[in-house]
Structures are given as structure tokens and as C-alpha cells.
Tab-separated table of C-alpha atoms (C1' of nucleotides) in Angstrom:
chain	number	residue	atom	x	y	z
G	1302	MET	CA	19.902	-156.745	54.700
G	1303	ALA	CA	16.815	-156.658	52.739
G	1304	ARG	CA	17.169	-157.839	49.336
G	1305	SER	CA	16.027	-156.744	46.181
G	1306	LYS	CA	12.590	-158.844	45.142
G	1307	ALA	CA	14.298	-160.739	41.982
G	1308	ALA	CA	17.272	-160.618	43.192
G	1309	PRO	CA	18.212	-164.041	43.296
G	1310	ALA	CA	19.551	-165.171	46.558
G	1311	CYS	CA	23.214	-165.951	46.330
G	1312	GLY	CA	24.410	-162.983	47.827
G	1313	CYS	CA	27.854	-163.773	46.628
G	1314	PRO	CA	29.577	-163.582	43.529
G	1315	VAL	CA	30.725	-167.148	43.815
G	1316	ALA	CA	27.455	-168.279	43.134
G	1317	ALA	CA	26.753	-166.511	40.258
G	1318	PHE	CA	30.165	-167.134	38.580
G	1319	GLN	CA	29.068	-170.844	39.199
G	1320	LYS	CA	25.957	-170.463	37.859
G	1321	MET	CA	27.593	-169.036	34.704
G	1322	ILE	CA	30.112	-171.533	34.426
G	1323	SER	CA	27.834	-174.763	35.079
G	1324	GLY	CA	28.055	-177.148	32.178
G	1325	LYS	CA	31.341	-178.807	31.426
G	1326	TYR	CA	31.925	-176.792	28.193
G	1327	LYS	CA	31.404	-173.404	29.271
G	1328	LEU	CA	34.984	-172.970	30.673
G	1329	ARG	CA	36.830	-174.514	27.595
G	1330	ILE	CA	34.585	-172.624	24.912
G	1331	VAL	CA	35.633	-169.163	26.437
G	1332	TRP	CA	39.231	-170.236	26.769
G	1333	ASP	CA	39.642	-171.611	23.038
G	1334	LEU	CA	38.010	-168.477	22.056
G	1335	LYS	CA	40.210	-166.537	23.417
G	1336	ASP	CA	42.207	-166.638	20.218
G	1337	GLY	CA	39.765	-165.310	18.278
G	1338	PRO	CA	36.492	-166.129	16.582
G	1339	LEU	CA	35.687	-169.754	15.966
G	1340	ARG	CA	32.949	-171.195	14.060
G	1341	TYR	CA	29.941	-173.678	15.442
G	1342	GLY	CA	32.251	-176.619	14.031
G	1343	GLU	CA	35.283	-175.499	15.036
G	1344	ILE	CA	34.145	-175.059	18.707
G	1345	ARG	CA	33.293	-178.786	18.598
G	1346	THR	CA	35.657	-180.141	17.152
G	1347	GLY	CA	38.384	-177.886	19.566
G	1348	LEU	CA	36.008	-179.555	22.561
G	1349	LEU	CA	36.442	-182.994	21.195
G	1350	ARG	CA	40.220	-182.762	21.269
G	1351	GLY	CA	41.419	-183.894	25.044
G	1352	SER	CA	38.054	-185.064	25.852
G	1353	ASP	CA	37.507	-188.756	25.738
G	1354	GLY	CA	37.818	-189.605	21.985
G	1355	SER	CA	34.908	-191.701	22.095
G	1356	ALA	CA	32.686	-189.023	23.249
G	1357	GLU	CA	30.890	-187.097	20.485
G	1358	ILE	CA	29.253	-184.052	22.065
G	1359	ALA	CA	25.487	-183.710	21.496
G	1360	PRO	CA	24.345	-180.425	19.438
G	1361	ARG	CA	21.662	-180.020	21.719
G	1362	VAL	CA	24.559	-179.443	24.756
G	1363	LEU	CA	26.906	-177.325	22.638
G	1364	SER	CA	23.753	-175.475	21.697
G	1365	ARG	CA	22.592	-174.988	24.724
G	1366	GLU	CA	25.789	-173.896	26.356
G	1367	LEU	CA	26.479	-171.646	23.608
G	1368	LYS	CA	23.282	-169.700	24.317
G	1369	ALA	CA	23.708	-169.636	28.080
G	1370	LEU	CA	27.204	-168.188	27.246
G	1371	THR	CA	25.341	-165.672	24.814
G	1372	GLU	CA	23.086	-164.635	27.219
G	1373	SER	CA	25.240	-164.665	30.230
G	1374	GLY	CA	27.451	-161.732	28.124
G	1375	LEU	CA	30.820	-163.806	27.246
G	1376	ILE	CA	30.392	-164.277	24.123
G	1377	ASP	CA	28.837	-162.795	21.075
G	1378	ARG	CA	26.567	-164.714	18.517
G	1379	ARG	CA	27.441	-163.353	14.441
G	1380	ASP	CA	25.172	-165.201	11.987
G	1381	PHE	CA	26.668	-164.249	8.562
G	1382	GLY	CA	22.849	-165.360	6.747
G	1383	VAL	CA	24.504	-167.275	3.973
G	1384	VAL	CA	23.317	-170.437	2.397
G	1385	PRO	CA	25.509	-172.786	3.919
G	1386	PRO	CA	25.289	-171.390	7.608
G	1387	LYS	CA	28.245	-169.223	8.675
G	1388	VAL	CA	28.009	-168.773	12.456
G	1389	GLU	CA	30.882	-167.472	14.503
G	1390	TYR	CA	31.330	-166.830	18.174
G	1391	ARG	CA	33.363	-164.432	19.625
G	1392	LEU	CA	34.193	-163.060	23.322
G	1393	THR	CA	32.258	-159.966	24.200
G	1394	ARG	CA	34.314	-157.207	26.603
G	1395	LYS	CA	33.279	-159.349	29.138
G	1396	GLY	CA	34.281	-162.786	28.103
G	1397	LYS	CA	37.311	-160.885	27.517
G	1398	SER	CA	38.219	-159.816	30.784
G	1399	PHE	CA	37.272	-163.104	32.016
G	1400	VAL	CA	40.121	-165.309	30.290
G	1401	PRO	CA	42.677	-164.146	32.837
G	1402	VAL	CA	40.629	-165.517	35.294
G	1403	ILE	CA	40.216	-169.068	33.842
G	1404	ALA	CA	43.919	-168.342	33.439
G	1405	VAL	CA	44.695	-168.410	36.952
G	1406	ILE	CA	42.416	-171.584	37.188
G	1407	ARG	CA	44.427	-173.548	34.900
G	1408	ASN	CA	47.384	-172.379	36.370
G	1409	TRP	CA	46.414	-173.533	39.766
G	1410	GLY	CA	44.994	-176.649	38.329
G	1411	THR	CA	48.526	-177.378	36.344
G	1412	ARG	CA	50.404	-177.296	39.286
G	1413	HIS	CA	48.516	-178.324	42.238
G	1414	LEU	CA	46.429	-181.482	40.477
G	1415	ALA	CA	49.293	-181.796	37.923
G	1416	GLU	CA	46.679	-182.832	35.285
G	1417	ALA	CA	49.228	-183.004	32.586
G	1418	GLY	CA	49.683	-180.649	29.758
G	1419	SER	CA	48.519	-182.869	27.184
G	1420	GLY	CA	46.264	-181.797	24.832
G	1421	GLU	CA	46.452	-178.344	24.459
G	1422	GLY	CA	49.384	-178.012	22.927
G	1423	LEU	CA	51.328	-175.980	24.781
G	1424	GLY	CA	49.102	-172.648	25.145
G	1425	ILE	CA	48.960	-173.385	28.521
G	1426	ALA	CA	48.991	-170.504	30.415
G	1427	ALA	CA	52.119	-169.063	28.802
G	1428	GLU	CA	50.970	-166.529	27.125
J	28	MET	CA	31.718	-194.531	30.934
J	29	ALA	CA	34.776	-195.551	31.804
J	30	ARG	CA	36.050	-192.558	33.077
J	31	SER	CA	37.414	-194.252	36.588
J	32	LYS	CA	40.881	-194.597	34.904
J	33	ALA	CA	43.981	-193.329	36.312
J	34	ALA	CA	45.141	-190.971	34.052
J	35	PRO	CA	41.154	-188.664	33.577
J	36	ALA	CA	41.144	-187.888	30.627
J	37	CYS	CA	40.078	-184.587	30.594
J	38	GLY	CA	43.716	-182.723	29.178
J	39	CYS	CA	42.703	-179.271	30.611
J	40	PRO	CA	42.780	-178.604	34.293
J	41	VAL	CA	39.857	-176.920	34.164
J	42	ALA	CA	37.708	-180.124	33.744
J	43	ALA	CA	39.494	-181.363	36.859
J	44	PHE	CA	38.773	-177.912	38.488
J	45	GLN	CA	34.989	-178.177	37.599
J	46	LYS	CA	34.523	-180.920	39.153
J	47	MET	CA	36.420	-180.077	42.553
J	48	ILE	CA	33.958	-177.288	43.215
J	49	SER	CA	31.112	-179.058	41.514
J	50	GLY	CA	28.367	-178.466	44.043
J	51	LYS	CA	26.366	-175.437	45.059
J	52	TYR	CA	28.580	-174.610	48.684
J	53	LYS	CA	32.158	-175.749	47.981
J	54	LEU	CA	33.103	-172.514	46.688
J	55	ARG	CA	31.693	-171.262	49.534
J	56	ILE	CA	33.138	-173.300	51.945
J	57	VAL	CA	36.953	-173.425	51.292
J	58	TRP	CA	36.118	-169.341	51.456
J	59	ASP	CA	34.335	-169.068	54.997
J	60	LEU	CA	37.108	-171.601	56.018
J	61	LYS	CA	39.967	-169.390	54.975
J	62	ASP	CA	39.837	-167.355	58.136
J	63	GLY	CA	40.317	-170.425	60.256
J	64	PRO	CA	38.864	-174.015	61.131
J	65	LEU	CA	35.473	-174.281	61.717
J	66	ARG	CA	32.459	-176.785	62.929
J	67	TYR	CA	30.510	-178.087	61.323
J	68	GLY	CA	27.468	-176.355	62.563
J	69	GLU	CA	29.346	-173.345	61.852
J	70	ILE	CA	30.473	-174.284	58.226
J	71	ARG	CA	26.354	-174.964	58.292
J	72	THR	CA	25.570	-171.776	59.927
J	73	GLY	CA	27.356	-169.793	57.619
J	74	LEU	CA	25.871	-171.141	53.995
J	75	LEU	CA	22.572	-169.735	55.374
J	76	ARG	CA	23.526	-166.508	55.159
J	77	GLY	CA	23.908	-165.122	52.013
J	78	SER	CA	21.546	-167.767	51.073
J	79	ASP	CA	17.339	-167.750	50.148
J	80	GLY	CA	16.841	-167.469	53.804
J	81	SER	CA	14.171	-170.134	54.163
J	82	ALA	CA	16.405	-172.956	52.436
J	83	GLU	CA	17.961	-175.224	55.406
J	84	ILE	CA	20.656	-177.322	53.862
J	85	ALA	CA	20.180	-181.083	53.991
J	86	PRO	CA	22.715	-182.477	56.306
J	87	ARG	CA	23.082	-184.960	53.859
J	88	VAL	CA	24.466	-182.600	51.705
J	89	LEU	CA	26.431	-180.416	53.294
J	90	SER	CA	27.972	-184.085	54.357
J	91	ARG	CA	28.624	-184.981	50.789
J	92	GLU	CA	30.711	-181.647	49.753
J	93	LEU	CA	32.543	-182.092	53.006
J	94	LYS	CA	33.927	-185.300	52.097
J	95	ALA	CA	34.256	-184.609	48.845
J	96	LEU	CA	36.541	-181.583	49.428
J	97	THR	CA	38.002	-183.666	51.987
J	98	GLU	CA	38.936	-186.469	49.292
J	99	SER	CA	40.209	-183.767	46.554
J	100	GLY	CA	42.626	-182.999	49.177
J	101	LEU	CA	41.343	-179.147	49.904
J	102	ILE	CA	40.317	-179.169	53.207
J	103	ASP	CA	40.928	-181.514	56.671
J	104	ARG	CA	38.775	-183.294	58.956
J	105	ARG	CA	39.588	-183.343	62.534
J	106	ASP	CA	37.463	-184.920	64.661
J	107	PHE	CA	37.829	-184.584	68.449
J	108	GLY	CA	36.135	-187.694	69.255
J	109	VAL	CA	34.407	-186.329	72.398
J	110	VAL	CA	30.826	-187.312	73.745
J	111	PRO	CA	29.337	-184.044	72.626
J	112	PRO	CA	30.727	-184.516	69.147
J	113	LYS	CA	33.023	-181.768	68.019
J	114	VAL	CA	34.588	-181.938	64.695
J	115	GLU	CA	36.636	-178.749	62.864
J	116	TYR	CA	37.263	-178.438	59.354
J	117	ARG	CA	39.998	-176.836	58.094
J	118	LEU	CA	42.141	-175.655	54.822
J	119	THR	CA	44.935	-177.867	53.683
J	120	ARG	CA	47.821	-176.260	52.455
J	121	LYS	CA	46.747	-177.040	48.867
J	122	GLY	CA	43.452	-175.285	50.134
J	123	LYS	CA	44.915	-172.549	51.370
J	124	SER	CA	46.795	-171.955	47.845
J	125	PHE	CA	43.126	-172.470	46.271
J	126	VAL	CA	42.284	-169.229	48.392
J	127	PRO	CA	43.720	-166.814	45.961
J	128	VAL	CA	41.938	-168.148	43.114
J	129	ILE	CA	38.459	-167.661	44.677
J	130	ALA	CA	39.723	-164.397	45.383
J	131	VAL	CA	39.841	-163.683	41.544
J	132	ILE	CA	36.836	-165.151	40.630
J	133	ARG	CA	35.155	-162.885	43.185
J	134	ASN	CA	37.033	-160.242	42.258
J	135	TRP	CA	35.796	-160.504	38.927
J	136	GLY	CA	32.226	-161.026	40.107
J	137	THR	CA	32.080	-158.450	41.660
J	138	ARG	CA	32.876	-156.225	38.874
J	139	HIS	CA	31.303	-158.141	36.370
J	140	LEU	CA	28.530	-158.894	37.918
J	141	ALA	CA	27.670	-156.669	40.632
J	142	GLU	CA	25.867	-158.925	42.213
J	143	ALA	CA	25.442	-156.749	45.121
J	144	GLY	CA	27.651	-156.781	47.821
J	145	SER	CA	26.699	-159.705	49.175
J	146	GLY	CA	26.375	-161.099	52.992
J	147	GLU	CA	30.045	-161.475	53.151
J	148	GLY	CA	31.226	-158.316	54.847
J	149	LEU	CA	33.484	-156.507	53.401
J	150	GLY	CA	36.443	-159.049	52.961
J	151	ILE	CA	36.165	-159.142	49.706
J	152	ALA	CA	39.349	-159.751	48.425
J	153	ALA	CA	41.159	-157.596	50.372
J	154	GLU	CA	43.244	-159.904	52.552
I	44	DC	C1'	26.876	-176.347	7.987
I	45	DA	C1'	24.215	-175.044	12.527
I	46	DG	C1'	21.387	-175.985	14.706
I	47	DC	C1'	16.371	-178.065	16.799
I	48	DA	C1'	12.799	-181.424	18.367
I	49	DT	C1'	12.311	-185.537	21.289
I	50	DC	C1'	13.077	-189.279	24.329
I	51	DC	C1'	16.045	-191.616	28.245
I	52	DT	C1'	19.168	-191.621	31.749
I	53	DG	C1'	21.986	-190.473	35.969
I	54	DC	C1'	23.205	-187.587	40.055
I	55	DG	C1'	23.303	-183.119	42.511
I	56	DT	C1'	20.065	-181.587	45.811
I	57	DG	C1'	16.405	-180.617	48.520
I	58	DA	C1'	13.213	-182.655	52.875
I	59	DT	C1'	12.521	-185.869	56.559
I	60	DA	C1'	13.626	-189.047	59.869
I	61	DC	C1'	16.997	-191.821	62.675
I	62	DT	C1'	21.900	-193.031	65.395
I	63	DG	C1'	26.111	-192.774	67.841
Q	902	DC	C1'	26.313	-181.664	67.639
Q	903	DA	C1'	27.340	-184.562	63.754
Q	904	DG	C1'	26.170	-187.247	61.174
Q	905	DT	C1'	23.870	-191.677	57.869
Q	906	DA	C1'	19.238	-193.156	55.767
Q	907	DT	C1'	15.620	-192.970	52.341
Q	908	DC	C1'	12.763	-191.220	49.607
Q	909	DA	C1'	11.300	-188.111	45.397
Q	910	DC	C1'	12.541	-184.406	41.897
Q	911	DG	C1'	14.523	-181.481	38.351
Q	912	DC	C1'	17.667	-180.803	35.188
Q	913	DA	C1'	22.137	-181.324	32.716
Q	914	DG	C1'	23.999	-184.393	29.471
Q	915	DG	C1'	24.327	-188.209	25.791
Q	916	DA	C1'	22.142	-189.934	21.369
Q	917	DT	C1'	19.062	-189.882	17.242
Q	918	DG	C1'	16.906	-187.914	13.748
Q	919	DC	C1'	15.152	-183.807	11.074
Q	920	DT	C1'	15.662	-179.300	8.989
Q	921	DG	C1'	16.379	-174.337	6.548
DNA sequence: CAGCATCCTGCGTGATACTG
DNA sequence: CAGTATCACGCAGGATGCTG
């Protein structure tokens, strides 16, 4: 099965998936975005909940994750271009279709890892 | 830093999930194991299919992934202790419960990433 | 407020050689 | 056959400081 040329060698959706969500925050970001658009700062704040409180997220990191997600087509960047900068990130259609997948993961994790509901409030996988 | 606490701070199953499958081959390994136990060499060979043919997998890497998966409780190591070494790896109960999750991932990936049918044959998410 | 520029570090990953 | 040992490298990711 000669593969195309530039086509990544993965050959398996799983590899692409792993690459797409590589990074500590990507899944969290998508998940947090499921309830609606969020601003940069809101995402950042949301990421801090449930994490080690002491660790602030480097802008560089978050920025990169956001950009990667955008280029992956999971989220969409909306720049309002106003004086006090305002940028919102929202899920694309593709991103929304990905939410259930994360739900499955969370569900499994909750059952088999028993990682405590904790920080999330209670919006675990119930909705 | 200081993440060796008993109670992980993540607060979210997703983080644990990511950590558990961190590594390029872990998901592939579990997936390949779904059809039954495999020996070290078989896993290695199986991993090469669909990958860049040129890249051999370093034993050190595979070994570590296997060990990590074992410690994660997803797979079980069975050493026959015979002269020509023979070791089989098989999914644990937990590992088997994880297969459907991978199936969902593969399913999503196949639809939204259209990453080619892969070399997996076609037993995508059907079983 | 929402980023980008720069430096630095740990570890995941690959390659090679050796052993039980 | 099934690993372990060692060396080296690239990149994710954290910490600061600065800008439009």
C-alpha cells in the first residue's frame, strides 16, 4: 500500500489523534469550550482550576496550544479588534463533534481511575 | 514539581488519561492486544506496520511503554521463563474496558481526520 | 487584555551495543 | 528472544519581560 508522499506515516487515526491532542491543556481547553465561547483569560483561569494552584500557565504555552487547536480545526479564533484586546475562542463544528469523545474518555477515567470529581464542579459527564 | 503526591492534583480524569497514554505507541499497543495476547516481538512487528517503514522501534522505547502500561494496569506481563525467552503481553480487565474508548477515538479520527484507512486492515471499530 | 520574544530545563524518543 | 545500558538530540513546557 504505497502511501502518498507528504502523507504522514501514522497510517492510523490514533496517531493523528495523539498528535492533535498532544499537550497538557488541549483536551481541557476543548472541554471547557463546550459550554460556549471563552476569552483568552477565561480559558487561562479555567485551566488553573483543578491544577496545581501554584503553577501559572505560561502565556507562551497557552498561546501555542490555542494556535495548534486552531490549525487543527477544532477551535476558531475570533478577534474583536477593539482597544482593550478582546478575543474569543469557540469550538468549530469539528470541535463540537470531538466533545463526545472527550466525554467518553472522562467517563472511562472517572470509572477506572477514580480520579475524583473534584475541581470540575459536577458537570462531569452528566450533561 | 511535587507531583508525587498520592492524590494527584489534576482533578480531571482527562489529565490522568493523557498521562497514561503518553507515548507514541501505547494506544497502538493496547489496540493491537485487543485480539489476544502477543509476544514482545509480535508487538514490535505490529507497530512497524503503518509506521514509517524506515524507522525501527528502539527496544528501550518499546520496553518502557510496555512497562508503563503494565504499571498503569492496562496490560499484564506473562513471562514463561523458558530458555529461548518467551514473554506474552495481554490486556487486563481494565485494559479491555479501555478498548472501546480507543474504538471511539479511531472512529472519530476516521471520520474527521480521514487519515486514510490505515494499515489496520478494516477491523476499525466494528468489533 | 492578549499575546510574542528569549532563555533554560527535563524527558520522551531514536540509535547502537551488550547480556541472560 | 527479550530485554537493559549508554549517548545524544529535539521539543514540550515553565519563567520573565515587553508590546500593541
